[in-house]
mmCIF file of C-alpha atoms and ligand atoms in Angstrom:
data_model
loop_
_atom_site.group_PDB
_atom_site.id
_atom_site.type_symbol
_atom_site.label_atom_id
_atom_site.label_comp_id
_atom_site.label_asym_id
_atom_site.label_seq_id
_atom_site.Cartn_x
_atom_site.Cartn_y
_atom_site.Cartn_z
ATOM 1 C CA MET A 243 61.481 92.716 112.454
ATOM 2 C CA PRO A 244 64.013 95.498 111.753
ATOM 3 C CA ALA A 245 67.075 95.835 114.001
ATOM 4 C CA ARG A 246 66.423 98.293 116.790
ATOM 5 C CA GLY A 247 67.692 101.862 116.757
ATOM 6 C CA ALA A 248 70.590 103.121 118.887
ATOM 7 C CA PHE A 249 70.010 105.199 122.005
ATOM 8 C CA VAL A 250 72.486 108.065 122.302
ATOM 9 C CA VAL A 251 72.586 110.618 125.118
ATOM 10 C CA LEU A 252 74.420 113.953 125.173
ATOM 11 C CA GLU A 253 75.376 115.125 128.641
ATOM 12 C CA GLY A 254 77.342 117.991 130.080
ATOM 13 C CA LEU A 255 77.286 121.129 132.153
ATOM 14 C CA ASP A 256 75.050 124.059 131.293
ATOM 15 C CA ARG A 257 76.195 125.993 128.183
ATOM 16 C CA CYS A 258 78.371 123.167 126.880
ATOM 17 C CA GLY A 259 76.659 123.390 123.475
ATOM 18 C CA LYS A 260 74.595 120.176 123.693
ATOM 19 C CA THR A 261 71.468 121.666 122.201
ATOM 20 C CA THR A 262 73.234 123.035 119.114
ATOM 21 C CA GLN A 263 75.090 119.762 118.672
ATOM 22 C CA LEU A 264 71.947 117.674 119.016
ATOM 23 C CA SER A 265 70.210 119.596 116.298
ATOM 24 C CA LEU A 266 73.249 119.307 113.961
ATOM 25 C CA LEU A 267 73.446 115.585 114.681
ATOM 26 C CA ARG A 268 69.792 115.067 113.936
ATOM 27 C CA SER A 269 70.068 116.880 110.604
ATOM 28 C CA SER A 270 73.193 115.039 109.534
ATOM 29 C CA LEU A 271 71.741 111.616 110.385
ATOM 30 C CA SER A 272 68.442 112.275 108.662
ATOM 31 C CA SER A 273 70.036 113.762 105.545
ATOM 32 C CA SER A 274 72.605 110.985 105.060
ATOM 33 C CA SER A 275 72.207 108.511 102.226
ATOM 34 C CA PRO A 276 70.347 106.329 103.001
ATOM 35 C CA PRO A 277 68.810 108.493 105.768
ATOM 36 C CA THR A 278 68.989 107.189 109.317
ATOM 37 C CA PRO A 279 65.563 107.297 110.975
ATOM 38 C CA VAL A 280 66.148 109.521 113.990
ATOM 39 C CA LYS A 281 64.121 111.095 116.769
ATOM 40 C CA ALA A 282 65.384 113.809 119.113
ATOM 41 C CA LEU A 283 64.327 113.999 122.771
ATOM 42 C CA ASN A 284 65.281 116.283 125.600
ATOM 43 C CA PHE A 285 64.990 116.182 129.369
ATOM 44 C CA PRO A 286 63.464 117.872 131.170
ATOM 45 C CA ASP A 287 60.564 117.678 128.717
ATOM 46 C CA ARG A 288 58.811 120.856 129.832
ATOM 47 C CA THR A 289 55.690 120.181 127.714
ATOM 48 C CA THR A 290 54.029 117.632 130.030
ATOM 49 C CA PRO A 291 52.197 118.471 133.303
ATOM 50 C CA ILE A 292 55.220 117.170 135.264
ATOM 51 C CA GLY A 293 57.496 119.189 132.966
ATOM 52 C CA THR A 294 55.479 122.322 133.686
ATOM 53 C CA MET A 295 56.157 121.884 137.411
ATOM 54 C CA ILE A 296 59.862 121.372 136.699
ATOM 55 C CA ASN A 297 59.900 124.499 134.547
ATOM 56 C CA SER A 298 58.354 126.589 137.340
ATOM 57 C CA TYR A 299 60.982 125.261 139.718
ATOM 58 C CA LEU A 300 63.876 126.035 137.349
ATOM 59 C CA LYS A 301 62.578 129.525 136.665
ATOM 60 C CA THR A 302 62.293 129.998 140.482
ATOM 61 C CA ALA A 303 58.535 130.622 140.208
ATOM 62 C CA ALA A 304 57.966 127.611 142.499
ATOM 63 C CA ASP A 305 59.959 126.135 145.357
ATOM 64 C CA MET A 306 60.226 122.469 146.276
ATOM 65 C CA SER A 307 62.353 120.222 148.450
ATOM 66 C CA ASP A 308 65.465 118.765 146.797
ATOM 67 C CA ASN A 309 64.014 115.269 147.094
ATOM 68 C CA ALA A 310 60.666 116.210 145.553
ATOM 69 C CA ILE A 311 62.128 117.960 142.506
ATOM 70 C CA HIS A 312 64.559 115.085 141.979
ATOM 71 C CA LEU A 313 61.662 112.627 141.834
ATOM 72 C CA LEU A 314 59.815 114.875 139.378
ATOM 73 C CA PHE A 315 62.828 114.972 137.036
ATOM 74 C CA SER A 316 62.920 111.174 137.191
ATOM 75 C CA SER A 317 59.137 110.857 136.681
ATOM 76 C CA ASN A 318 59.510 113.049 133.624
ATOM 77 C CA ARG A 319 61.812 110.353 132.177
ATOM 78 C CA TRP A 320 59.568 107.484 133.262
ATOM 79 C CA GLU A 321 56.557 109.054 131.580
ATOM 80 C CA ALA A 322 58.563 109.174 128.327
ATOM 81 C CA ALA A 323 60.032 105.664 128.648
ATOM 82 C CA PRO A 324 57.266 103.590 126.948
ATOM 83 C CA ALA A 325 57.355 105.759 123.797
ATOM 84 C CA LEU A 326 61.163 105.778 123.867
ATOM 85 C CA LEU A 327 61.272 101.961 123.945
ATOM 86 C CA GLU A 328 58.735 101.709 121.137
ATOM 87 C CA THR A 329 60.703 104.154 118.981
ATOM 88 C CA LEU A 330 63.927 102.176 119.477
ATOM 89 C CA ARG A 331 62.195 98.871 118.761
ATOM 90 C CA GLU A 332 60.749 100.114 115.506
ATOM 91 C CA GLY A 333 64.296 100.838 114.296
ATOM 92 C CA THR A 334 64.566 104.575 114.950
ATOM 93 C CA THR A 335 67.710 105.981 116.532
ATOM 94 C CA VAL A 336 67.044 108.255 119.505
ATOM 95 C CA VAL A 337 69.347 111.170 120.287
ATOM 96 C CA CYS A 338 68.648 112.730 123.639
ATOM 97 C CA ASP A 339 69.675 116.024 125.269
ATOM 98 C CA ARG A 340 70.313 115.120 128.961
ATOM 99 C CA TYR A 341 69.091 112.012 130.789
ATOM 100 C CA ALA A 342 69.394 110.351 134.202
ATOM 101 C CA PHE A 343 73.064 111.357 134.551
ATOM 102 C CA SER A 344 72.075 115.030 134.703
ATOM 103 C CA GLY A 345 69.445 114.010 137.232
ATOM 104 C CA VAL A 346 72.044 112.562 139.596
ATOM 105 C CA ALA A 347 74.727 115.169 138.885
ATOM 106 C CA PHE A 348 72.589 118.232 139.636
ATOM 107 C CA THR A 349 70.753 116.918 142.699
ATOM 108 C CA ALA A 350 73.757 115.258 144.324
ATOM 109 C CA ALA A 351 75.805 118.424 143.757
ATOM 110 C CA LYS A 352 73.508 120.857 145.496
ATOM 111 C CA ASN A 353 73.275 121.861 149.131
ATOM 112 C CA ASN A 354 76.455 119.988 150.044
ATOM 113 C CA GLY A 355 74.985 116.693 148.927
ATOM 114 C CA THR A 356 71.900 116.632 151.176
ATOM 115 C CA CYS A 357 70.498 114.048 148.776
ATOM 116 C CA GLY A 358 73.221 111.403 148.680
ATOM 117 C CA TYR A 359 74.696 110.073 145.430
ATOM 118 C CA ASP A 360 73.199 106.573 145.857
ATOM 119 C CA TRP A 361 69.784 107.932 146.791
ATOM 120 C CA CYS A 362 69.859 110.096 143.666
ATOM 121 C CA LYS A 363 70.503 107.090 141.422
ATOM 122 C CA GLY A 364 67.591 105.066 142.822
ATOM 123 C CA PRO A 365 64.541 106.484 141.001
ATOM 124 C CA ASP A 366 66.085 106.010 137.539
ATOM 125 C CA VAL A 367 67.021 102.354 138.040
ATOM 126 C CA GLY A 368 65.224 100.324 135.360
ATOM 127 C CA LEU A 369 65.029 103.065 132.710
ATOM 128 C CA PRO A 370 66.416 102.201 129.239
ATOM 129 C CA ARG A 371 70.210 102.414 129.279
ATOM 130 C CA PRO A 372 71.841 104.421 126.465
ATOM 131 C CA ASP A 373 74.180 102.649 124.032
ATOM 132 C CA LEU A 374 76.424 105.701 124.101
ATOM 133 C CA VAL A 375 76.852 108.673 126.425
ATOM 134 C CA LEU A 376 78.647 111.590 124.829
ATOM 135 C CA PHE A 377 79.966 113.840 127.563
ATOM 136 C CA LEU A 378 80.713 117.346 126.335
ATOM 137 C CA THR A 379 83.342 119.040 128.478
ATOM 138 C CA VAL A 380 83.553 122.796 128.644
ATOM 139 C CA SER A 381 85.934 125.058 130.543
ATOM 140 C CA GLU A 382 84.575 127.560 133.023
ATOM 141 C CA SER A 383 85.663 130.542 130.946
ATOM 142 C CA VAL A 384 83.987 129.303 127.750
ATOM 143 C CA GLN A 385 80.874 128.287 129.686
ATOM 144 C CA GLU A 386 80.485 131.741 131.172
ATOM 145 C CA LYS A 387 81.059 133.501 127.830
ATOM 146 C CA ARG A 388 78.137 131.718 126.181
ATOM 147 C CA GLY A 389 74.775 133.515 126.139
ATOM 148 C CA ASP A 390 72.131 133.400 128.846
ATOM 149 C CA TYR A 391 74.370 131.942 131.546
ATOM 150 C CA GLY A 392 72.870 132.590 134.951
ATOM 151 C CA GLY A 393 69.223 132.756 133.855
ATOM 152 C CA GLU A 394 67.937 129.677 135.700
ATOM 153 C CA ARG A 395 68.363 127.893 138.986
ATOM 154 C CA TYR A 396 71.681 125.923 139.133
ATOM 155 C CA GLU A 397 73.492 128.355 136.822
ATOM 156 C CA THR A 398 76.096 129.556 139.289
ATOM 157 C CA ARG A 399 79.806 128.938 139.183
ATOM 158 C CA GLU A 400 79.880 127.122 142.541
ATOM 159 C CA LEU A 401 77.110 124.707 141.688
ATOM 160 C CA GLN A 402 78.480 124.011 138.198
ATOM 161 C CA ARG A 403 81.805 123.107 139.833
ATOM 162 C CA SER A 404 80.153 120.539 142.084
ATOM 163 C CA VAL A 405 78.085 119.188 139.190
ATOM 164 C CA ARG A 406 81.313 118.682 137.240
ATOM 165 C CA GLY A 407 82.615 116.575 140.159
ATOM 166 C CA VAL A 408 79.541 114.340 140.264
ATOM 167 C CA PHE A 409 79.621 113.845 136.471
ATOM 168 C CA ASP A 410 83.241 112.672 136.830
ATOM 169 C CA ARG A 411 82.160 110.153 139.451
ATOM 170 C CA LEU A 412 79.277 108.882 137.294
ATOM 171 C CA ARG A 413 81.596 108.460 134.366
ATOM 172 C CA ALA A 414 84.107 106.501 136.430
ATOM 173 C CA ASP A 415 81.342 104.268 137.842
ATOM 174 C CA ASP A 416 80.023 103.498 134.357
ATOM 175 C CA GLU A 417 83.449 102.614 133.000
ATOM 176 C CA GLY A 418 82.917 98.846 133.208
ATOM 177 C CA GLU A 419 79.417 98.917 131.700
ATOM 178 C CA ARG A 420 79.772 101.070 128.652
ATOM 179 C CA PRO A 421 82.473 103.751 128.636
ATOM 180 C CA TRP A 422 81.383 107.291 127.956
ATOM 181 C CA LYS A 423 82.931 109.217 125.120
ATOM 182 C CA VAL A 424 84.352 112.528 126.277
ATOM 183 C CA VAL A 425 84.205 115.321 123.695
ATOM 184 C CA ASP A 426 86.129 118.560 124.174
ATOM 185 C CA ALA A 427 83.413 121.145 123.554
ATOM 186 C CA ASP A 428 85.690 124.190 123.912
ATOM 187 C CA ARG A 429 86.536 123.727 120.219
ATOM 188 C CA SER A 430 84.618 125.067 117.205
ATOM 189 C CA VAL A 431 81.051 123.882 116.588
ATOM 190 C CA GLU A 432 82.227 122.074 113.420
ATOM 191 C CA GLU A 433 85.057 120.196 115.141
ATOM 192 C CA VAL A 434 82.800 119.066 117.967
ATOM 193 C CA ALA A 435 80.064 118.042 115.500
ATOM 194 C CA ARG A 436 82.529 115.939 113.501
ATOM 195 C CA ASP A 437 83.620 113.945 116.598
ATOM 196 C CA ILE A 438 80.047 113.441 117.714
ATOM 197 C CA GLU A 439 78.873 112.254 114.305
ATOM 198 C CA GLU A 440 81.749 109.801 114.014
ATOM 199 C CA ALA A 441 81.021 108.272 117.434
ATOM 200 C CA VAL A 442 77.300 108.046 116.736
ATOM 201 C CA ARG A 443 77.750 106.415 113.328
ATOM 202 C CA GLU A 444 80.036 103.827 114.935
ATOM 203 C CA VAL A 445 77.535 102.920 117.653
ATOM 204 C CA GLU A 446 74.650 102.978 115.166
ATOM 205 C CA GLU A 447 76.452 100.457 112.983
ATOM 206 C CA ARG A 448 77.232 98.223 115.947
ATOM 207 C CA VAL A 449 73.661 98.265 117.232
ATOM 208 C CA ARG A 450 72.204 97.599 113.784
ATOM 209 C CA GLY A 451 74.677 94.745 113.239
ATOM 210 C CA GLU A 452 74.336 93.049 116.627
ATOM 211 C CA ASN A 453 70.750 94.092 117.473
ATOM 212 C CA PRO A 454 71.455 93.745 121.223
ATOM 213 C CA PRO A 455 68.608 93.843 123.742
ATOM 214 C CA ILE A 456 67.940 97.258 125.270
ATOM 215 C CA ALA A 457 69.735 97.251 128.627
ATOM 216 C CA LYS A 458 68.499 98.962 131.792
ATOM 217 C CA LEU A 459 70.055 101.458 134.142
HETATM 218 N N1 LIG B 519 68.398 119.031 135.316
HETATM 219 C C1 LIG B 519 68.104 118.333 134.199
HETATM 220 C C2 LIG B 519 68.288 118.459 136.580
HETATM 221 O O1 LIG B 519 68.564 119.098 137.577
HETATM 222 N N2 LIG B 519 67.862 117.166 136.667
HETATM 223 C C3 LIG B 519 67.536 116.420 135.575
HETATM 224 O O2 LIG B 519 67.144 115.253 135.707
HETATM 225 C C4 LIG B 519 67.661 117.026 134.280
HETATM 226 C C5 LIG B 519 67.310 116.239 133.052
HETATM 227 O O3 LIG B 519 67.750 121.131 134.542
HETATM 228 N N3 LIG B 519 70.437 123.098 134.604
HETATM 229 C C6 LIG B 519 68.788 120.439 135.203
HETATM 230 C C7 LIG B 519 70.009 120.727 134.392
HETATM 231 C C8 LIG B 519 69.769 122.095 133.813
HETATM 232 C C9 LIG B 519 68.273 122.287 133.901
HETATM 233 O O4 LIG B 519 68.114 121.743 131.583
HETATM 234 C C10 LIG B 519 67.576 122.499 132.597
HETATM 235 P P1 LIG B 519 68.241 122.359 130.088
HETATM 236 O O5 LIG B 519 69.008 121.306 129.328
HETATM 237 O O6 LIG B 519 68.990 123.663 130.235
HETATM 238 O O7 LIG B 519 66.824 122.555 129.626
#
């Protein structure tokens, strides 16, 4: 049995550069010598029937209650969980663009917290827990300069401010379990990529060496 792969999640506000960084990370891991087997995931996964509903909601083509859309975002992770576990167990490292932390941060932030923080955490309890959460921080001015800002639901300055607050709370709450690594994403793409790769290689090595069981949220 090979040692399992590491599970790494990139989180952050909209336009923090996660998607670019994830693709750079995937290429650098798979082109290293020897190559690290790696699979990239992203949430929401808009390709499934549940993901299609989420996409309509985000593009404002469909409306839904805050509770209902929150549960769909979570279901979208649960439907991916069996394959995710299998991939990790067969020794492949998974790098993932957003996960349950975005789920809590965005829902708990909106409408003055109609859906409470604890309620928001509930549906994701039991999902595979990442070995590392890389939290990309971005300043408001840089965020707003990057392309396409404002195209989807949630992309307003006020909401992003509240989301930032909930992410800070999540990070503080997770401190005892497995500290997040905060990466300043206002810097150049190359500088950010270097920090991310270093942190991922470190966790990869630890997971391959210790082969710890996959923990749960
Ligand atoms: N989002 C993402 C949520 O509100 N809940 C979730 O569980 C997840 C995974 O979807 N503004 C929000 C955050 C983003 C939006 O994500 C779409 P992306 O990474 O832009 O496709």
